[in-house]
Coordinates of C-alpha atoms in Angstrom, one line a residue:
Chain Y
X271 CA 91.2 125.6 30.3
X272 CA 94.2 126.7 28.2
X273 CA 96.2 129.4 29.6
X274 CA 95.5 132.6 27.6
X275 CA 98.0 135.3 26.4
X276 CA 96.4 138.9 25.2
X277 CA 99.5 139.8 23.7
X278 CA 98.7 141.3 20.3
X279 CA 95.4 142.5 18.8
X280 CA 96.0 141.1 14.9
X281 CA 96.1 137.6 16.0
X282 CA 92.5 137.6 17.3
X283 CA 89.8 136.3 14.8
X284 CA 86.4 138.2 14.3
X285 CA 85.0 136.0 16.6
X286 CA 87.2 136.7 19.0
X287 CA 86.8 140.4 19.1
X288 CA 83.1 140.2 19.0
X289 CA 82.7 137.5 22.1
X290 CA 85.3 140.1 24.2
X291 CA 82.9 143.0 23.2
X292 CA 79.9 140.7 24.5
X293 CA 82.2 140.0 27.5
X294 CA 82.6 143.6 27.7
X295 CA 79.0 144.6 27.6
X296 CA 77.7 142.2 30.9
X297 CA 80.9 144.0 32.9
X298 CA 79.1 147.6 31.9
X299 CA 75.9 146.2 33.1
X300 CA 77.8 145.2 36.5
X301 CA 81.2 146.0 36.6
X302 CA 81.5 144.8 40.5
X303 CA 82.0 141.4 41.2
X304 CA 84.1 138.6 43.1
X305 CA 84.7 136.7 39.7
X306 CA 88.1 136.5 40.4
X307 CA 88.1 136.4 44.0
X308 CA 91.5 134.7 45.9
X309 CA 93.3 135.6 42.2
X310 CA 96.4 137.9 42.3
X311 CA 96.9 140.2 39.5
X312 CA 100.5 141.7 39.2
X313 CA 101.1 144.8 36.9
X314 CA 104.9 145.5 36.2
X315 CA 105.0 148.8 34.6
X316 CA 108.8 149.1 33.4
X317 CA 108.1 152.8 32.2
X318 CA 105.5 155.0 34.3
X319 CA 101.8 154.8 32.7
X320 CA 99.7 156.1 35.1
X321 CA 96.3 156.1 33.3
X322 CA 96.4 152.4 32.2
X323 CA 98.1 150.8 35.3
X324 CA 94.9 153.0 37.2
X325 CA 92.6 151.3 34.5
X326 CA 94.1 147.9 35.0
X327 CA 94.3 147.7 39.0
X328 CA 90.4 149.4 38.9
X329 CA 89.3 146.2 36.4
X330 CA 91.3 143.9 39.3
X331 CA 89.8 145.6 42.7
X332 CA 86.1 145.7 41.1
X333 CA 86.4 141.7 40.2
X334 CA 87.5 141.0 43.7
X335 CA 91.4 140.4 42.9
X336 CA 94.0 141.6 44.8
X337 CA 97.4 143.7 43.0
X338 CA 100.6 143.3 43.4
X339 CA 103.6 145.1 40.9
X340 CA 105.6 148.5 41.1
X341 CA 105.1 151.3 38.9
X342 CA 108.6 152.2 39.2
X343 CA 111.1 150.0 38.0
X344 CA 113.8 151.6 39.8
X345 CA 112.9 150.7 42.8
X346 CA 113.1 147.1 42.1
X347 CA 115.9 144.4 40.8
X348 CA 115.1 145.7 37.4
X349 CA 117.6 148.4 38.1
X350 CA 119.8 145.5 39.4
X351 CA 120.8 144.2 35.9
X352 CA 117.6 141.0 36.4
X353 CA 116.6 140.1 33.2
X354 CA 112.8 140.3 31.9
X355 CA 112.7 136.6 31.6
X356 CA 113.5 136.2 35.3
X357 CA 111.5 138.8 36.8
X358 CA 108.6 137.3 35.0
X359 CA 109.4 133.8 36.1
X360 CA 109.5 135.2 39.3
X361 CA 106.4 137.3 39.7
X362 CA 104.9 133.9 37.8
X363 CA 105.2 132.5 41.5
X364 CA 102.8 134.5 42.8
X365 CA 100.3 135.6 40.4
X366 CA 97.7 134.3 38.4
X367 CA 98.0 137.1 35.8
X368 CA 100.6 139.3 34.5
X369 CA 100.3 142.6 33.6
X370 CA 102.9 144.4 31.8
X371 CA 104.1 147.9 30.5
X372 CA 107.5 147.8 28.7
X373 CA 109.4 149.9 26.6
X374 CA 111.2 147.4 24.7
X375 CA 109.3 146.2 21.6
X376 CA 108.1 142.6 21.2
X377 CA 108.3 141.9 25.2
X378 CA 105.2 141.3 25.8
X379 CA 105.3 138.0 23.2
X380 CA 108.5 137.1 24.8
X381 CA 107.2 137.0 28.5
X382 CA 104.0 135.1 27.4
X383 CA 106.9 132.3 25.9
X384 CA 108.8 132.4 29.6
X385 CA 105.7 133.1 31.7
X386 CA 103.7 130.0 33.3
X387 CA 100.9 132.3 33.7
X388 CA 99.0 134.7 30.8
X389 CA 100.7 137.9 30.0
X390 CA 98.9 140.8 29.1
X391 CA 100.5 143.6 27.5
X392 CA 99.8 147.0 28.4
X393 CA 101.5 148.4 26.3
X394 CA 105.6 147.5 24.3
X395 CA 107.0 150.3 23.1
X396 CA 106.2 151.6 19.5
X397 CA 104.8 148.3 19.2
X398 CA 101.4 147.4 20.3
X399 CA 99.0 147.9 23.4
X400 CA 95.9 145.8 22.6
X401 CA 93.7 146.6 25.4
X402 CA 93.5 150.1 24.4
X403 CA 92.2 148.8 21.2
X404 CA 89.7 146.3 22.4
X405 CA 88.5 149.7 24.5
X406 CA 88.4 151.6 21.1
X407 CA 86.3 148.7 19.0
X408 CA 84.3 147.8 22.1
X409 CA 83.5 152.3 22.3
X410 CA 83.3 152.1 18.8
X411 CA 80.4 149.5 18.7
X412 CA 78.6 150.8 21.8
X413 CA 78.1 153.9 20.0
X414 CA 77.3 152.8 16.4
X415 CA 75.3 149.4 17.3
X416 CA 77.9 148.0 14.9
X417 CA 81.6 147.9 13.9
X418 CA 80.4 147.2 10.2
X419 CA 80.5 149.2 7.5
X420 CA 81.9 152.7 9.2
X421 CA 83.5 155.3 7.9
X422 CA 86.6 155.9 10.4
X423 CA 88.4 159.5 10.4
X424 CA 92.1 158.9 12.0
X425 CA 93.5 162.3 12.7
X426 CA 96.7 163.5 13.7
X427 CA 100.1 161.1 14.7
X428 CA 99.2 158.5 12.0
X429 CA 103.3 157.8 11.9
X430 CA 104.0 156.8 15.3
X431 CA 100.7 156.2 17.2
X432 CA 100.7 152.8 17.7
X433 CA 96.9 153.2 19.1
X434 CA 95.7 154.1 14.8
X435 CA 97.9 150.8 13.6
X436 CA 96.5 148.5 15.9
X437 CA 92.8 149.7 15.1
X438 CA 93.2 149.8 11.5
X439 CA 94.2 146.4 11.9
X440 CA 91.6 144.7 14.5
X441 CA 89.3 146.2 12.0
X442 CA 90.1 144.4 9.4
X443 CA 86.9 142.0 9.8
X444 CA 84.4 144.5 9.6
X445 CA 85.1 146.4 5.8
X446 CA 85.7 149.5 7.3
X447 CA 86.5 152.7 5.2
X448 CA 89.9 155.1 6.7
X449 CA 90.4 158.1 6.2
X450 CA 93.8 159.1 7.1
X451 CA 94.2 162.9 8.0
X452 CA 97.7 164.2 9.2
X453 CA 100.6 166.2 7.7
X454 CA 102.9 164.6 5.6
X455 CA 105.3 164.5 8.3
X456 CA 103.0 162.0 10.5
X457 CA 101.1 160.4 7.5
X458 CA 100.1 156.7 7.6
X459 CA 103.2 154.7 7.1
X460 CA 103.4 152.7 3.7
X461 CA 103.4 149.4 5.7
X462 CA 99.9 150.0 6.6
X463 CA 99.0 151.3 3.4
X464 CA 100.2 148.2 2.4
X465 CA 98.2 146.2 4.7
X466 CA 95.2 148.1 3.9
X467 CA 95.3 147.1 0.3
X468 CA 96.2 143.4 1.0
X469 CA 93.1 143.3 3.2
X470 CA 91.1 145.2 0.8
X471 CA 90.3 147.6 3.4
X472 CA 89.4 150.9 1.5
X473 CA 91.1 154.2 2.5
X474 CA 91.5 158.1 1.7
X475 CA 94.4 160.2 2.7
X476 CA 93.8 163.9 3.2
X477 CA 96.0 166.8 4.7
X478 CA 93.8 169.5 5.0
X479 CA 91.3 169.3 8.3
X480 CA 88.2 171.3 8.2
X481 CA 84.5 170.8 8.4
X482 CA 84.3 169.7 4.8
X483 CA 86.8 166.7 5.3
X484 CA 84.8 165.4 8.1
X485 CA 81.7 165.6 7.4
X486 CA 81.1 162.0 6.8
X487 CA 82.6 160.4 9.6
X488 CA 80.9 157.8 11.9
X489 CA 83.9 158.0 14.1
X490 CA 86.8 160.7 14.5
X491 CA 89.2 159.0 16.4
X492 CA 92.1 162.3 16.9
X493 CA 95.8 161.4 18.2
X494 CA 98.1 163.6 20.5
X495 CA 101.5 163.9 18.7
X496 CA 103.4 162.7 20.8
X497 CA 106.9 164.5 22.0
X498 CA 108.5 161.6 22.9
X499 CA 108.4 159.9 19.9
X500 CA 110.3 162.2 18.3
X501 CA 113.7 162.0 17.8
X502 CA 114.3 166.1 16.1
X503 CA 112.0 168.3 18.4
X504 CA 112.7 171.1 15.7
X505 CA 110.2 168.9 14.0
X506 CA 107.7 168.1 17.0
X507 CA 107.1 172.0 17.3
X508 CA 106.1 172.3 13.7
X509 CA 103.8 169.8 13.5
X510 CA 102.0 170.0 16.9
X511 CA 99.8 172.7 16.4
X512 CA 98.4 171.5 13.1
X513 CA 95.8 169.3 13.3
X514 CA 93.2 170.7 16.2
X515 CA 89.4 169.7 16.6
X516 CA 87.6 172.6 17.0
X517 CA 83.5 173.0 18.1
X518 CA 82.8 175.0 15.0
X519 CA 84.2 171.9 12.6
X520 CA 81.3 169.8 14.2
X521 CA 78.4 172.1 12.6
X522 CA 77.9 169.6 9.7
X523 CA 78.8 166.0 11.0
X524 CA 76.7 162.8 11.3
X525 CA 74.2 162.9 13.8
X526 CA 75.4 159.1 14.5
X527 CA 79.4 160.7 14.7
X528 CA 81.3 160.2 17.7
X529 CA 84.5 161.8 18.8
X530 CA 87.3 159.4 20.1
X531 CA 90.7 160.2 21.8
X532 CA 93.1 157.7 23.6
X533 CA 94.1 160.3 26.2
X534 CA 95.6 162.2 27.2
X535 CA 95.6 165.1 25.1
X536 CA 97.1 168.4 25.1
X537 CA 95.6 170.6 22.5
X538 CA 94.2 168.7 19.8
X539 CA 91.0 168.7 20.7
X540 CA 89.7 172.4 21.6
X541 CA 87.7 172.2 25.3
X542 CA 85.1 174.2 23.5
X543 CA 84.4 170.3 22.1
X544 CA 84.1 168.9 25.3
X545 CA 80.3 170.1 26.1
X546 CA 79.3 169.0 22.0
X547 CA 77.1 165.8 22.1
X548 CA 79.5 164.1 19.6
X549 CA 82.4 164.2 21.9
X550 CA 82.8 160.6 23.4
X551 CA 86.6 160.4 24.7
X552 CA 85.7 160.5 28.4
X553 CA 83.1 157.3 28.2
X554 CA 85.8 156.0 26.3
X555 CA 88.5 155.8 28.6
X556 CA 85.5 154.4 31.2
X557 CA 85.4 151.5 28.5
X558 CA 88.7 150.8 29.3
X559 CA 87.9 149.4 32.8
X560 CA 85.1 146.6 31.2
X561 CA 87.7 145.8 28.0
X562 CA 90.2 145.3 30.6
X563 CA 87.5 143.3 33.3
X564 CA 86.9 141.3 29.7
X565 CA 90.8 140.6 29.7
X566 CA 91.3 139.2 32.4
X567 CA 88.5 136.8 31.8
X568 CA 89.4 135.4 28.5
X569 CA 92.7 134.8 29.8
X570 CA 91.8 132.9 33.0
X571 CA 89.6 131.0 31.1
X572 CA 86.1 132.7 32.3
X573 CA 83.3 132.2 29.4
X574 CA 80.4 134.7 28.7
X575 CA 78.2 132.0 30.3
X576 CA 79.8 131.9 33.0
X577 CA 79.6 136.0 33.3
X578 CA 76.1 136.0 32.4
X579 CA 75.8 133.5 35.1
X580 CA 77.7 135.1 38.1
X581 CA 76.3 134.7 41.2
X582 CA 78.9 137.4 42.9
X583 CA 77.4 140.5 41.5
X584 CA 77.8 143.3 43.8
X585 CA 75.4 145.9 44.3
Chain K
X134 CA 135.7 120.4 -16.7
X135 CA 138.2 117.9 -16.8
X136 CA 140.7 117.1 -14.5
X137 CA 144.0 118.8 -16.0
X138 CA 141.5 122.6 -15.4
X139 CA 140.6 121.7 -12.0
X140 CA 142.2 125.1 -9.5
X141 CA 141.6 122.9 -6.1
X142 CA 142.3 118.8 -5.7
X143 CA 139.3 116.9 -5.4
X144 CA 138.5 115.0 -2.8
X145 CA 137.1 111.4 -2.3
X146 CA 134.5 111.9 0.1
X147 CA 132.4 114.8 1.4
X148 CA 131.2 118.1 0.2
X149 CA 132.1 120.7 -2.5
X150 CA 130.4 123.9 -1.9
X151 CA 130.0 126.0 -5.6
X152 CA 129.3 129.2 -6.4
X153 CA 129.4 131.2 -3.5
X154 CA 129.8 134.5 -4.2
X155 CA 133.4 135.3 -3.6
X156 CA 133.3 138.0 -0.9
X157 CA 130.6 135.9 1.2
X158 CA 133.0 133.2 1.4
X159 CA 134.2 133.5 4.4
X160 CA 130.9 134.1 5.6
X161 CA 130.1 130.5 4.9
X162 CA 133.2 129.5 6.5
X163 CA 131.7 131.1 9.7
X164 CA 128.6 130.1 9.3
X165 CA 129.1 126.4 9.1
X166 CA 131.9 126.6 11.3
X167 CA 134.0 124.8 9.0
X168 CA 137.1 126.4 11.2
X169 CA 136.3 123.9 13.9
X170 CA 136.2 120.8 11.7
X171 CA 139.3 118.3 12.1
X172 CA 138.7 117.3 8.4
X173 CA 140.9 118.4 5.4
X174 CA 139.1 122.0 3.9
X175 CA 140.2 123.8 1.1
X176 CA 139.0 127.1 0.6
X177 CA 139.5 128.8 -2.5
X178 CA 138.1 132.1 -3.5
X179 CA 137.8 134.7 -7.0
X180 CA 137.4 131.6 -9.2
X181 CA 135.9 133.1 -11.9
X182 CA 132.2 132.0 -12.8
X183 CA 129.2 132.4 -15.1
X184 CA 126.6 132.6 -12.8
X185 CA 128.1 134.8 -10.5
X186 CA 131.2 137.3 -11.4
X187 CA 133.9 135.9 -9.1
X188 CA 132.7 132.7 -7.1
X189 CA 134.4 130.8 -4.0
X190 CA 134.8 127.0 -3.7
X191 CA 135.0 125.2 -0.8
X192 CA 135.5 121.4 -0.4
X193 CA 135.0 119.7 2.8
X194 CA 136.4 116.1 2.9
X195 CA 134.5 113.9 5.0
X196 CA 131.3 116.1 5.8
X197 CA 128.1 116.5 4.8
X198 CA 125.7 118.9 6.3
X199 CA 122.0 118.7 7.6
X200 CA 119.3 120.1 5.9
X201 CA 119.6 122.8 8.7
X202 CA 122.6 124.2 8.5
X203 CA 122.2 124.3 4.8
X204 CA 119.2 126.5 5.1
X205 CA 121.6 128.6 7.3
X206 CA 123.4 129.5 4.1
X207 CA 120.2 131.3 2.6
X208 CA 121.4 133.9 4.5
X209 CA 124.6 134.7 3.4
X210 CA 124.4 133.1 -0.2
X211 CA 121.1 131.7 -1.6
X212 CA 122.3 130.5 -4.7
X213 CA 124.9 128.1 -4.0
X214 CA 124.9 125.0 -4.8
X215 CA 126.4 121.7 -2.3
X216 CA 128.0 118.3 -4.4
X217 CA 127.9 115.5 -1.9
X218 CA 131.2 113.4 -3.1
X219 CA 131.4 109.8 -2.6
X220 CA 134.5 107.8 -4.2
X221 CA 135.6 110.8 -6.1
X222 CA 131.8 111.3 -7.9
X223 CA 129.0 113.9 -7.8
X224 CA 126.4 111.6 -6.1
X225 CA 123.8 114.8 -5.3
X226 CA 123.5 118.0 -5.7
X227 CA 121.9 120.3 -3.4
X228 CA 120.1 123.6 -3.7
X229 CA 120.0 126.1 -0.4
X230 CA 116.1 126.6 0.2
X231 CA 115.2 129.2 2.5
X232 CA 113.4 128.2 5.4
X233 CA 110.1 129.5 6.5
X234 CA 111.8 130.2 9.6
X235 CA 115.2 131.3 10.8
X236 CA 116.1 130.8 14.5
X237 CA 118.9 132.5 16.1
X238 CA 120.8 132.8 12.8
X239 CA 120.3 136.7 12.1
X240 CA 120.3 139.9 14.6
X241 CA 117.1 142.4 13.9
X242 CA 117.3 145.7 12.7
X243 CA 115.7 147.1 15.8
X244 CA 117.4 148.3 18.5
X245 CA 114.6 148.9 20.7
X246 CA 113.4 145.2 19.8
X247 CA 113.7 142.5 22.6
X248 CA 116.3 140.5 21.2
X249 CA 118.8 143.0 20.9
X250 CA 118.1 143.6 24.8
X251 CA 117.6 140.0 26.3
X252 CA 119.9 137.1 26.2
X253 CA 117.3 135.0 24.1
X254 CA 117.4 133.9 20.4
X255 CA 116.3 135.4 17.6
X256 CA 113.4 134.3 15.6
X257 CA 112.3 135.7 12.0
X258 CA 109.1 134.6 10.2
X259 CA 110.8 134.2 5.9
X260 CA 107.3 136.2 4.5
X261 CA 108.4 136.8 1.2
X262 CA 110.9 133.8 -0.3
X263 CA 111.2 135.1 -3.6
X264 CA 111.9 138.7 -2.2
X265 CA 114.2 137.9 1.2
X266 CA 112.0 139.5 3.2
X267 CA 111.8 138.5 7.2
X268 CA 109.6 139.4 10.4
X269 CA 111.0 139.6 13.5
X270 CA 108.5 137.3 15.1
X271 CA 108.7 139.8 18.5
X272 CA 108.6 143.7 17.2
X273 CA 106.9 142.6 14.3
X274 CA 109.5 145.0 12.2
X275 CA 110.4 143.3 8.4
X276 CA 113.2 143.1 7.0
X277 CA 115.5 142.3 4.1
X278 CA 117.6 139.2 4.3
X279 CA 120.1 141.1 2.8
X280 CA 120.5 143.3 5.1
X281 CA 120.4 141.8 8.4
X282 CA 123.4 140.7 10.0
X283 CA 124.4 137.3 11.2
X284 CA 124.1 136.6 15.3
X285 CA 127.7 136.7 16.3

């Protein structure tokens, strides 16, 4: 089978998203196997990302592949002046899979045009990181049964968090309805705006943040603002207490309403939430290991059948 | 016009480039590098013009160009227009379409955008024609032809 990149989340069809989901599911059922047993998985993480490069070598070890890659990229030719496209040629001799953190935008596509073997991007700067979105649809229909129809909440860094455009996007197939809520510092940028209304995807912008606003939400998905995406920290301190999930806000949501976070977060959501039925985010980032177990499959060419069908199922 | 008016000597064979706006004119000389060519070319420049305030003129004797590097010029100047000369006549006339994709011909905007940190080529999607306006096919970032500037 065709080698597979999983480069960007726009550029995969409904279909697509739903048979990864599927794919996703059998891994929860049993996420340790020898499916990719004698494979060698190398994750190149040219800025430090502890929680996905954990994620991603955990999705590897529990499908019986070994890891190979640096977390550091100081410690390697990198800091030698070797350019991307011959590192990845390089590591392309011994893997069967590339993993990759950059903070240079669009280098992900450009290593899957070099690469003889699939990239995956964890993660390109302000750009995209697609496996945490396949984690926040595949969450989003484990909890709701669906991903069609929902009223989604975004809250917080709408402006810069990459983790909010890339869901809005993926979405796209299932008529979702937004609602944006963040200060007008942070809001939505118009370009999404923009691709909401091409789509005809309906949405709602609101700055105020209280249990009112909420209270039709099937999903609250709250972002950290993040420091280092600003460039004036006079404005990061204004803006970074703003937008906090407190338990008292919950008192008239959806019984169906689940609260999402891409972690990690530092104060916006209140650990008075944390005990509250509707909070979700730590089953979430557990999701990440069967979206990334899913990954891998679709790009080495594994089918559902042949998950369904795996005779290397570990206790 | 007849020949008494004419500000540059015609040529017999080749390629008469009209209406470029003056100030880009040297930007087609770049682009097509017309400064490497052995052939006779005139350039003239702050002509004046109806279609565009002050045009340049540039006559190439002996050359035509390829559909490719015309669509280069959509860049720099999307309304000129090329006369391909043979035996001292306008034989065609050629309009600069803009391509649906430009490849290594303009820089992106973005400095944190691979191509402005890799030695690789350039590659922008043309989304919008009528507008000018490009994607980077690797940051995804879009842009105004008019405001991007040509890979040196």
């Amino acid at each position: 089978m065709e080698k597979q990149n999983f480069v960007n989340i726009q550029n995969l069809s409904k279909e697509d998203i739903m048979y990864l989901i599927s794919m996703a599911h059998e891994f929860e059922r049993h996420p340790n196997r020898e499916l990719l047993k004698g494979k060698v998985i190398a994750t190149l993480f040219y800025e430090p990302s502890t929680r996905t490069r954990l994620s991603f070598e955990t999705a590897a070890n529990r499908l019986g592949a070994r890891v190979i890659g640096f977390s550091d990229p100081n410690a390697s030719s990198v800091s030698k002046g070797e350019t991307l496209k011959d590192t990845i040629l390089m590591v392309g001799n011994y893997a069967d899979i590339i993993v990759m953190r950059h903070y240079i935008e669009g280098a992900a596509q450009y290593a899957s045009e070099v690469a003889p073997v699939p990239i995956v991007n964890a993660g390109d700067g302000a750009h995209q990181h697609p496996s945490q979105c396949l984690l926040d649809l595949y969450t989003i229909y484990q909890t709701q049964g669906t991903l069609e129809n929902l009223n989604i909440y975004m809250v917080g860094d709408l402006k810069y968090g990459r983790t909010v455009h890339s869901l809005l996007m993926a979405m796209r197939h299932f008529n979702p309805t937004f609602h944006f809520i963040a200060p007008k510092e942070l809001a939505m940028p118009q370009e999404y705006k923009d691709y909401c209304l091409d789509h005809h995807i309906k949405y709602v912008e609101h700055t105020d943040f209280n249990e009112d606003t909420i209270a039709d939400a099937d999903i609250l998905y709250m972002t950290r603002v993040q420091k280092e995406r600003f460039s004036d920290l006079m404005e990061y301190e204004r803006v970074k207490n703003v937008y906090i999930l407190r338990n008292d806000m919950l008192g008239r949501v959806k019984d169906n309403m689940k609260i999402l976070h891409p972690l990690p977060r530092v104060n916006e959501i209140a650990y008075d939430v944390d005990d509250n039925p509707h909070a979700y985010y730590i089953q979430q980032a557990k999701n990440g290991l069967f979206a990334r177990e899913a990954i891998y499959s679709r790009c080495l060419g594994i089918t559902l059948e042949d998950i369904k069908n795996d005779k290397t199922i570990l206790p | 016009m007849s020949k008494k008016e004419r500000l540059v000597a015609a040529i017999e064979n080749g390629t008469v480039i009209d209406h470029i706006p003056a100030e880009k004119t040297f930007e087609v000389v770049n682009l097509l590098g017309l400064q490497d060519l052995d052939s006779p070319v005139t350039i003239g420049f702050n002509f004046s013009s109806k279609k565009v305030k002050k045009k340049g003129i540039i006559k190439i004797s002996d050359k035509t160009f390829t559909d490719d590097e015309i669509s280069r010029l959509s860049v720099v100047a999307p309304n000129v227009v090329l006369n391909i000369i043979r035996d001292y006549e306008v034989v065609e006339k050629k309009t600069v379409e803009t391509p649906d994709t430009l490849r290594g011909i303009v820089r992106c905007n973005n400095p944190k955008c691979v191509t402005n940190n890799e030695p690789m080529a350039t590659v922008f999607n043309v989304i919008d024609k009528a507008t000018g306006i490009l994607k980077c096919r690797y940051c995804d970032k879009e842009q105004r032809i008019d405001r991007v500037e040509l890979v040196k």
